[in-house]
């Protein structure tokens, strides 16, 4: 019961953000160039990274590194249609690396709270949506990844499994635990 409410809240909030982004670009009949991919997918990937790392500048760096890696390997790419999946996976992995480095840095330097969301983006969300986004930021990284990829990215369990490098069963159990933790976080007094 609690899990269902959390799932609806996450789905509503991240779905609302996805709608604000607009529809994903349609794949043209001609092969895409790296420039086309950058122009069509960069901002969506940046927003994905922001939801994972909670800091716009860092998110932009993560996405830029993903495109740089794709550029380095462009000649070895067997299927140009797989480039978007490669970029999404690179963004998830880059975000994980950022979070690992942050954790290590916190062990040596007192942590400081950074609210990376702009006033405009928070103003566009209802108080319920703001509560979901705040609770989402308190989840462990893997749980946050799975929920963001599922409800913001609109990915299937198989796509999440591929992007996050975990099994489909782990995706299911992680999503279930994440929704339960999110529900508890949203019910806790602030």
Short mmCIF file of C-alpha atoms in Angstrom, two decimals:
data_model
loop_
_atom_site.label_atom_id
_atom_site.label_comp_id
_atom_site.label_asym_id
_atom_site.label_seq_id
_atom_site.Cartn_x
_atom_site.Cartn_y
_atom_site.Cartn_z
CA UNK A 1 0.00 0.00 0.00
CA UNK A 2 2.72 2.48 1.00
CA UNK A 3 4.84 1.41 -1.94
CA UNK A 4 1.98 2.15 -4.35
CA UNK A 5 1.62 5.72 -3.06
CA UNK A 6 5.36 6.35 -3.39
CA UNK A 7 5.40 4.89 -6.88
CA UNK A 8 2.51 7.13 -7.95
CA UNK A 9 4.26 10.17 -6.45
CA UNK A 10 7.59 9.39 -8.13
CA UNK A 11 5.89 8.60 -11.41
CA UNK A 12 3.88 11.84 -11.26
CA UNK A 13 6.88 14.02 -10.39
CA UNK A 14 9.44 12.54 -12.77
CA UNK A 15 6.78 12.13 -15.43
CA UNK A 16 5.94 15.82 -15.00
CA UNK A 17 9.62 16.69 -15.48
CA UNK A 18 9.78 14.43 -18.56
CA UNK A 19 6.73 16.18 -20.06
CA UNK A 20 8.33 19.56 -19.36
CA UNK A 21 11.34 18.35 -21.39
CA UNK A 22 9.12 17.55 -24.35
CA UNK A 23 9.03 14.37 -26.42
CA UNK A 24 12.23 12.47 -27.16
CA UNK A 25 13.53 13.26 -30.63
CA UNK A 26 12.36 10.86 -33.32
CA UNK A 27 15.08 8.83 -35.01
CA UNK A 28 15.58 10.02 -38.61
CA UNK A 29 15.97 7.58 -41.49
CA UNK A 30 19.49 8.81 -42.27
CA UNK A 31 22.33 7.89 -39.92
CA UNK A 32 22.92 10.41 -37.17
CA UNK A 33 26.15 12.33 -36.88
CA UNK A 34 27.75 13.07 -33.55
CA UNK A 35 26.66 16.69 -33.98
CA UNK A 36 23.04 15.58 -34.48
CA UNK A 37 23.19 13.45 -31.34
CA UNK A 38 24.64 16.34 -29.36
CA UNK A 39 22.03 18.80 -30.56
CA UNK A 40 19.09 16.42 -30.03
CA UNK A 41 20.02 14.64 -26.79
CA UNK A 42 22.41 16.85 -24.82
CA UNK A 43 19.86 18.70 -22.68
CA UNK A 44 17.85 15.57 -21.89
CA UNK A 45 21.07 13.85 -20.79
CA UNK A 46 22.07 16.88 -18.71
CA UNK A 47 18.73 16.80 -16.91
CA UNK A 48 19.15 13.07 -16.31
CA UNK A 49 22.59 13.71 -14.83
CA UNK A 50 21.26 16.57 -12.67
CA UNK A 51 18.72 14.19 -11.14
CA UNK A 52 21.54 11.74 -10.38
CA UNK A 53 24.30 14.08 -9.15
CA UNK A 54 22.21 17.03 -7.94
CA UNK A 55 24.53 19.70 -9.35
CA UNK A 56 24.07 21.34 -12.79
CA UNK A 57 27.73 22.15 -13.49
CA UNK A 58 28.84 18.64 -12.61
CA UNK A 59 25.99 17.17 -14.64
CA UNK A 60 27.12 19.14 -17.69
CA UNK A 61 30.67 17.86 -17.19
CA UNK A 62 29.42 14.27 -16.97
CA UNK A 63 27.47 14.64 -20.22
CA UNK A 64 30.39 16.34 -21.96
CA UNK A 65 32.65 13.44 -20.95
CA UNK A 66 30.07 10.98 -22.32
CA UNK A 67 30.06 12.76 -25.69
CA UNK A 68 33.87 12.96 -25.65
CA UNK A 69 34.04 9.20 -25.07
CA UNK A 70 31.59 8.60 -27.91
CA UNK A 71 33.65 10.82 -30.19
CA UNK A 72 36.83 8.87 -29.35
CA UNK A 73 35.08 5.60 -30.20
CA UNK A 74 32.86 6.81 -33.05
CA UNK A 75 34.79 4.82 -35.67
CA UNK A 76 34.32 1.60 -33.70
CA UNK A 77 30.58 2.09 -33.22
CA UNK A 78 28.86 -0.81 -34.96
CA UNK A 79 25.33 0.54 -34.75
CA UNK A 80 24.69 4.29 -34.82
CA UNK A 81 21.24 3.68 -33.30
CA UNK A 82 22.98 2.34 -30.19
CA UNK A 83 24.76 5.65 -29.65
CA UNK A 84 21.97 7.07 -27.48
CA UNK A 85 22.07 3.98 -25.25
CA UNK A 86 25.86 4.30 -25.06
CA UNK A 87 25.52 7.94 -24.02
CA UNK A 88 22.87 7.14 -21.40
CA UNK A 89 25.05 4.40 -19.93
CA UNK A 90 28.08 6.70 -19.96
CA UNK A 91 26.09 9.39 -18.12
CA UNK A 92 24.94 6.90 -15.45
CA UNK A 93 28.48 5.57 -15.00
CA UNK A 94 29.95 9.09 -14.96
CA UNK A 95 27.40 10.12 -12.34
CA UNK A 96 28.36 7.13 -10.22
CA UNK A 97 32.01 8.14 -10.42
CA UNK A 98 31.15 11.68 -9.34
CA UNK A 99 29.18 10.37 -6.37
CA UNK A 100 32.05 8.03 -5.38
CA UNK A 101 34.52 10.92 -5.52
CA UNK A 102 32.18 13.06 -3.45
CA UNK A 103 31.88 10.36 -0.83
CA UNK A 104 35.66 10.03 -0.63
CA UNK A 105 36.08 13.79 -0.40
CA UNK A 106 33.54 13.99 2.41
CA UNK A 107 35.66 11.64 4.49
CA UNK A 108 38.44 14.24 4.46
CA UNK A 109 36.49 17.50 4.33
CA UNK A 110 33.33 18.34 6.24
CA UNK A 111 30.39 18.02 3.85
CA UNK A 112 28.48 21.07 2.79
CA UNK A 113 24.92 21.11 1.59
CA UNK A 114 24.45 22.36 -1.93
CA UNK A 115 21.00 22.92 -3.30
CA UNK A 116 21.60 22.64 -7.01
CA UNK A 117 18.06 23.18 -8.12
CA UNK A 118 17.27 26.62 -9.43
CA UNK A 119 14.50 28.71 -7.94
CA UNK A 120 12.72 28.58 -11.30
CA UNK A 121 12.69 24.81 -11.44
CA UNK A 122 11.39 24.52 -7.87
CA UNK A 123 8.75 27.17 -8.49
CA UNK A 124 7.44 25.12 -11.40
CA UNK A 125 6.84 22.13 -9.14
CA UNK A 126 3.94 21.78 -6.74
CA UNK A 127 4.70 21.27 -3.06
CA UNK A 128 3.98 17.54 -3.46
CA UNK A 129 6.43 17.31 -6.35
CA UNK A 130 9.02 19.26 -4.35
CA UNK A 131 8.62 16.78 -1.49
CA UNK A 132 9.22 13.88 -3.90
CA UNK A 133 12.34 15.51 -5.40
CA UNK A 134 13.70 16.27 -1.91
CA UNK A 135 13.02 12.71 -0.71
CA UNK A 136 14.55 11.34 -3.91
CA UNK A 137 17.79 13.19 -3.19
CA UNK A 138 18.06 11.37 0.17
CA UNK A 139 17.98 7.89 -1.38
CA UNK A 140 21.15 5.86 -1.88
CA UNK A 141 22.66 6.43 -5.35
CA UNK A 142 21.62 3.11 -6.90
CA UNK A 143 18.03 3.45 -5.71
CA UNK A 144 17.89 7.00 -7.04
CA UNK A 145 19.37 5.85 -10.37
CA UNK A 146 16.78 3.13 -10.83
CA UNK A 147 13.84 5.43 -10.04
CA UNK A 148 15.16 8.28 -12.20
CA UNK A 149 15.85 5.97 -15.15
CA UNK A 150 12.44 4.34 -14.75
CA UNK A 151 10.18 7.33 -14.19
CA UNK A 152 12.14 10.23 -15.69
CA UNK A 153 13.99 8.33 -18.38
CA UNK A 154 10.95 6.19 -19.18
CA UNK A 155 13.17 3.13 -19.54
CA UNK A 156 12.06 -0.48 -19.26
CA UNK A 157 13.60 -2.82 -16.71
CA UNK A 158 15.82 -4.28 -19.44
CA UNK A 159 17.02 -0.82 -20.50
CA UNK A 160 17.69 0.16 -16.88
CA UNK A 161 19.57 -3.10 -16.41
CA UNK A 162 21.77 -2.30 -19.39
CA UNK A 163 22.29 1.38 -18.51
CA UNK A 164 23.07 0.72 -14.84
CA UNK A 165 25.02 -2.50 -15.39
CA UNK A 166 22.84 -4.57 -13.05
CA UNK A 167 20.53 -7.55 -13.56
CA UNK A 168 16.82 -7.14 -14.23
CA UNK A 169 16.07 -8.80 -10.90
CA UNK A 170 18.26 -6.26 -9.14
CA UNK A 171 16.41 -3.48 -10.96
CA UNK A 172 13.09 -4.83 -9.67
CA UNK A 173 14.21 -5.30 -6.07
CA UNK A 174 16.05 -1.97 -6.01
CA UNK A 175 12.99 -0.15 -7.35
CA UNK A 176 10.80 -1.80 -4.73
CA UNK A 177 13.17 -0.88 -1.88
CA UNK A 178 13.58 2.64 -3.27
CA UNK A 179 9.85 3.25 -3.40
CA UNK A 180 9.46 1.98 0.15
CA UNK A 181 12.31 4.22 1.40
CA UNK A 182 10.89 7.16 -0.54
CA UNK A 183 7.48 6.69 1.06
CA UNK A 184 9.05 6.63 4.53
CA UNK A 185 11.14 9.73 3.78
CA UNK A 186 8.06 11.60 2.58
CA UNK A 187 6.09 10.66 5.70
CA UNK A 188 8.89 11.62 8.10
CA UNK A 189 8.42 15.01 9.75
CA UNK A 190 10.63 17.64 8.15
#
